[in-house]
Amino acid sequence: MRLSTISSQFVFNLPSTLLPGEIISGYQEVLEKNWVQYSNVIDYLNSTIKSISFPGLSFDTPEQIRIRGKKISYKPVTNVHDILSSRDLDITFRSVDSDLNYFLMWDILYKHYMAVSDGNGASNIDNHYIDPFTLKCLDINRDVIYTVTFREVLLKSLSDTTFDYSDQAYSSKEFTAGFSYNWIEVDFNLTKSKILDLSGISPTIQQIGM
C-alpha cells in the first residue's frame, strides 16, 4: 500500500438555509448583471471558499503541590466537548469580481443577524443558530472517508477590506468570515463499498426553493 501525501481534499458548502429563499432570490439581478455562472448567490459564494479552519485539542491539567514542593499534574474533569483549543471557525474566501462576493457575504450576514423573528414579530431562539456546517474529507479516489459536523453555529465576524487606488495589480486577495459553534462531531464513513454514495450528500450546486 502506498501512502498518499495529498491532503486538503474536501467538500464544504455554506448551508442553503442561511437565508430564506425569497431573500436569496433578491440577489439574482446582481448575478445576472455580472454574468455569474451560478443559479443562486449561495452557490456563487461557495465557489470562492478557499479554506476552513479546524481546532486542535487543549488540556488544562490542574496541579497540586505535594510534600517538599513536588508538583503533581492530574487529568482534568472538563467536559469532553470543551477540550477544544478553540470553538472558532474561520472560513477564508478568495475575493473576486471587484469584491462582489465580499459585499454579498457582508449583506447576507447582516440580514441573517437581523433575522431573529418567527415571522410574527416574536423572538425565536432557534433562529439565533445557523444550520449545521458539514465538512466532508475525501481520499485520492474522491470517496468520503470522514465527515466533520459543526452544530449550533453563530456568526461572529467578517474581516475588513481596503479600497486602494494604487492597487491595480492582478493579485490574490482574501477575506475571512468568523463563526463559532457549540458542538462538533467527527464521523468516519468507512464502508465495504469503495463507491461514493451521492444520495445522502448535498450537491455542490444546491437547489434552493424560491
Short mmCIF file of C-alpha atoms in Angstrom, two decimals:
data_model
loop_
_atom_site.label_atom_id
_atom_site.label_comp_id
_atom_site.label_asym_id
_atom_site.label_seq_id
_atom_site.Cartn_x
_atom_site.Cartn_y
_atom_site.Cartn_z
CA MET A 1 0.00 0.00 0.00
CA ARG A 2 1.34 3.44 -0.93
CA LEU A 3 0.68 6.26 1.49
CA SER A 4 -0.84 9.33 -0.11
CA THR A 5 0.71 12.71 0.71
CA ILE A 6 -2.22 14.57 -0.82
CA SER A 7 -4.17 16.50 1.78
CA SER A 8 -6.97 19.04 1.99
CA GLN A 9 -9.31 17.29 -0.42
CA PHE A 10 -12.64 18.33 0.99
CA VAL A 11 -16.15 19.47 0.19
CA PHE A 12 -17.63 22.31 2.20
CA ASN A 13 -20.65 24.47 1.39
CA LEU A 14 -22.49 27.14 3.26
CA PRO A 15 -25.99 25.84 4.08
CA SER A 16 -28.67 26.79 1.58
CA THR A 17 -30.88 27.80 4.54
CA LEU A 18 -28.57 30.62 5.56
CA LEU A 19 -31.35 32.95 4.45
CA PRO A 20 -34.94 32.38 3.30
CA GLY A 21 -35.27 31.65 -0.41
CA GLU A 22 -37.17 34.87 -1.14
CA ILE A 23 -34.25 36.94 0.21
CA ILE A 24 -31.63 34.90 -1.65
CA SER A 25 -33.58 35.29 -4.90
CA GLY A 26 -33.31 39.06 -4.46
CA TYR A 27 -29.63 38.85 -5.43
CA GLN A 28 -30.45 37.24 -8.79
CA GLU A 29 -30.28 40.51 -10.72
CA VAL A 30 -26.79 41.16 -9.37
CA LEU A 31 -25.62 37.74 -10.53
CA GLU A 32 -27.16 38.15 -13.99
CA LYS A 33 -25.75 41.66 -14.39
CA ASN A 34 -22.21 40.32 -13.73
CA TRP A 35 -22.64 37.18 -15.85
CA VAL A 36 -22.11 34.91 -12.84
CA GLN A 37 -22.46 31.26 -13.91
CA TYR A 38 -24.28 30.09 -10.79
CA SER A 39 -28.01 29.76 -10.25
CA ASN A 40 -28.03 31.42 -6.81
CA VAL A 41 -25.85 33.55 -4.58
CA ILE A 42 -25.04 30.79 -2.08
CA ASP A 43 -23.51 28.61 -4.81
CA TYR A 44 -21.55 31.63 -6.03
CA LEU A 45 -20.10 32.22 -2.55
CA ASN A 46 -19.35 28.52 -2.11
CA SER A 47 -17.29 28.55 -5.31
CA THR A 48 -14.95 31.13 -3.76
CA ILE A 49 -14.26 29.28 -0.50
CA LYS A 50 -10.52 28.74 -0.14
CA SER A 51 -10.00 27.19 3.29
CA ILE A 52 -11.65 26.39 6.60
CA SER A 53 -10.01 26.11 9.99
CA PHE A 54 -10.23 23.10 12.30
CA PRO A 55 -9.46 23.30 16.02
CA GLY A 56 -6.93 21.20 17.86
CA LEU A 57 -7.23 19.85 21.38
CA SER A 58 -6.01 21.61 24.51
CA PHE A 59 -5.92 20.12 28.02
CA ASP A 60 -5.51 22.31 31.09
CA THR A 61 -4.03 19.89 33.62
CA PRO A 62 -4.61 21.04 37.21
CA GLU A 63 -1.63 20.84 39.54
CA GLN A 64 -1.28 20.11 43.21
CA ILE A 65 1.82 20.71 45.26
CA ARG A 66 2.80 17.71 47.37
CA ILE A 67 5.38 17.29 50.08
CA ARG A 68 8.73 19.04 49.54
CA GLY A 69 7.21 21.23 46.82
CA LYS A 70 6.74 18.48 44.22
CA LYS A 71 4.10 19.45 41.61
CA ILE A 72 1.71 16.69 40.53
CA SER A 73 -0.48 17.10 37.43
CA TYR A 74 -3.89 15.49 37.11
CA LYS A 75 -6.28 14.71 34.31
CA PRO A 76 -8.87 17.49 34.07
CA VAL A 77 -12.58 16.94 34.61
CA THR A 78 -13.55 19.30 31.81
CA ASN A 79 -16.48 18.28 29.62
CA VAL A 80 -15.16 16.36 26.63
CA HIS A 81 -16.80 18.87 24.26
CA ASP A 82 -14.85 21.73 25.87
CA ILE A 83 -11.30 20.41 25.44
CA LEU A 84 -11.00 22.01 22.01
CA SER A 85 -8.30 24.64 21.68
CA SER A 86 -10.94 26.94 20.18
CA ARG A 87 -14.60 26.95 19.24
CA ASP A 88 -13.98 29.46 16.49
CA LEU A 89 -14.50 28.52 12.86
CA ASP A 90 -12.79 30.71 10.25
CA ILE A 91 -13.73 30.39 6.58
CA THR A 92 -11.41 32.08 4.10
CA PHE A 93 -12.73 33.25 0.72
CA ARG A 94 -10.99 34.46 -2.42
CA SER A 95 -12.15 37.98 -3.14
CA VAL A 96 -13.31 38.09 -6.78
CA ASP A 97 -15.21 40.29 -9.22
CA SER A 98 -14.24 43.64 -7.67
CA ASP A 99 -15.02 42.36 -4.16
CA LEU A 100 -18.55 41.40 -5.24
CA ASN A 101 -18.55 38.21 -3.19
CA TYR A 102 -17.28 40.12 -0.14
CA PHE A 103 -20.19 42.55 -0.20
CA LEU A 104 -22.68 39.81 -0.96
CA MET A 105 -21.36 37.99 2.10
CA TRP A 106 -21.49 41.22 4.11
CA ASP A 107 -25.12 41.80 3.16
CA ILE A 108 -26.19 38.17 3.70
CA LEU A 109 -24.60 38.00 7.16
CA TYR A 110 -26.07 41.37 8.05
CA LYS A 111 -29.55 40.17 7.11
CA HIS A 112 -29.03 36.87 8.88
CA TYR A 113 -28.09 38.73 12.06
CA MET A 114 -31.31 40.71 11.85
CA ALA A 115 -33.46 37.63 11.13
CA VAL A 116 -34.31 36.58 14.69
CA SER A 117 -38.09 36.65 14.37
CA ASP A 118 -40.51 33.78 13.96
CA GLY A 119 -42.39 35.72 11.29
CA ASN A 120 -44.94 37.14 13.72
CA GLY A 121 -42.57 39.60 15.35
CA ALA A 122 -41.78 37.34 18.31
CA SER A 123 -38.27 36.24 19.14
CA ASN A 124 -37.38 32.70 18.14
CA ILE A 125 -34.27 31.26 19.81
CA ASP A 126 -33.83 28.64 17.08
CA ASN A 127 -33.16 31.39 14.56
CA HIS A 128 -30.11 32.51 16.51
CA TYR A 129 -28.24 29.46 15.22
CA ILE A 130 -27.23 28.75 11.66
CA ASP A 131 -27.96 25.26 10.34
CA PRO A 132 -25.05 22.82 10.84
CA PHE A 133 -21.90 23.22 8.76
CA THR A 134 -20.67 19.97 7.22
CA LEU A 135 -17.12 19.30 6.08
CA LYS A 136 -16.58 16.13 4.02
CA CYS A 137 -13.00 14.96 3.51
CA LEU A 138 -12.10 12.82 0.51
CA ASP A 139 -9.38 10.34 -0.35
CA ILE A 140 -7.45 10.19 -3.63
CA ASN A 141 -10.39 8.36 -5.23
CA ARG A 142 -12.81 11.12 -4.22
CA ASP A 143 -14.53 8.85 -1.70
CA VAL A 144 -15.70 10.38 1.58
CA ILE A 145 -13.57 8.99 4.41
CA TYR A 146 -14.77 11.17 7.29
CA THR A 147 -17.30 13.90 7.96
CA VAL A 148 -16.99 16.80 10.39
CA THR A 149 -20.22 18.47 11.53
CA PHE A 150 -20.35 21.78 13.39
CA ARG A 151 -23.64 22.38 15.23
CA GLU A 152 -25.29 25.43 16.77
CA VAL A 153 -23.23 27.80 14.63
CA LEU A 154 -23.21 31.54 15.29
CA LEU A 155 -21.97 34.39 13.16
CA LYS A 156 -19.03 36.11 14.82
CA SER A 157 -17.13 38.38 12.43
CA LEU A 158 -16.29 39.37 8.88
CA SER A 159 -12.85 40.76 8.15
CA ASP A 160 -12.46 44.22 6.70
CA THR A 161 -11.41 45.14 3.17
CA THR A 162 -9.44 48.04 1.72
CA PHE A 163 -10.09 50.18 -1.34
CA ASP A 164 -6.78 51.42 -2.75
CA TYR A 165 -6.36 53.38 -6.00
CA SER A 166 -2.71 52.34 -6.17
CA ASP A 167 -3.54 48.64 -6.00
CA GLN A 168 -4.45 47.73 -9.59
CA ALA A 169 -2.31 44.60 -9.96
CA TYR A 170 -3.67 41.11 -10.55
CA SER A 171 -3.06 39.55 -7.16
CA SER A 172 -4.76 37.19 -4.77
CA LYS A 173 -6.98 38.89 -2.21
CA GLU A 174 -8.80 37.18 0.62
CA PHE A 175 -11.31 37.82 3.35
CA THR A 176 -12.39 35.75 6.32
CA ALA A 177 -15.80 35.08 7.85
CA GLY A 178 -15.64 34.07 11.50
CA PHE A 179 -18.15 31.76 13.16
CA SER A 180 -18.39 29.96 16.49
CA TYR A 181 -20.11 26.70 17.37
CA ASN A 182 -21.16 24.73 20.45
CA TRP A 183 -20.86 21.14 19.24
CA ILE A 184 -18.56 19.26 16.89
CA GLU A 185 -18.84 15.69 15.58
CA VAL A 186 -16.36 13.60 13.58
CA ASP A 187 -17.76 10.50 11.86
CA PHE A 188 -15.72 8.07 9.79
CA ASN A 189 -17.51 6.97 6.64
CA LEU A 190 -15.88 3.58 6.35
CA THR A 191 -17.92 1.01 4.45
CA LYS A 192 -17.19 -2.11 2.44
CA SER A 193 -18.12 -0.28 -0.72
CA LYS A 194 -15.50 1.95 -2.33
CA ILE A 195 -18.10 3.76 -4.38
CA LEU A 196 -19.21 7.17 -3.13
CA ASP A 197 -22.93 7.15 -2.46
CA LEU A 198 -24.22 10.55 -3.57
CA SER A 199 -27.77 10.03 -2.33
CA GLY A 200 -27.12 11.49 1.11
CA ILE A 201 -24.66 14.20 0.11
CA SER A 202 -25.63 17.76 -0.72
CA PRO A 203 -24.60 18.58 -4.29
CA THR A 204 -22.08 21.31 -4.98
CA ILE A 205 -24.76 23.18 -6.90
CA GLN A 206 -27.55 23.37 -4.40
CA GLN A 207 -31.22 23.63 -5.15
CA ILE A 208 -32.80 26.45 -3.18
CA GLY A 209 -36.53 26.85 -3.04
CA MET A 210 -37.54 30.26 -4.22
#
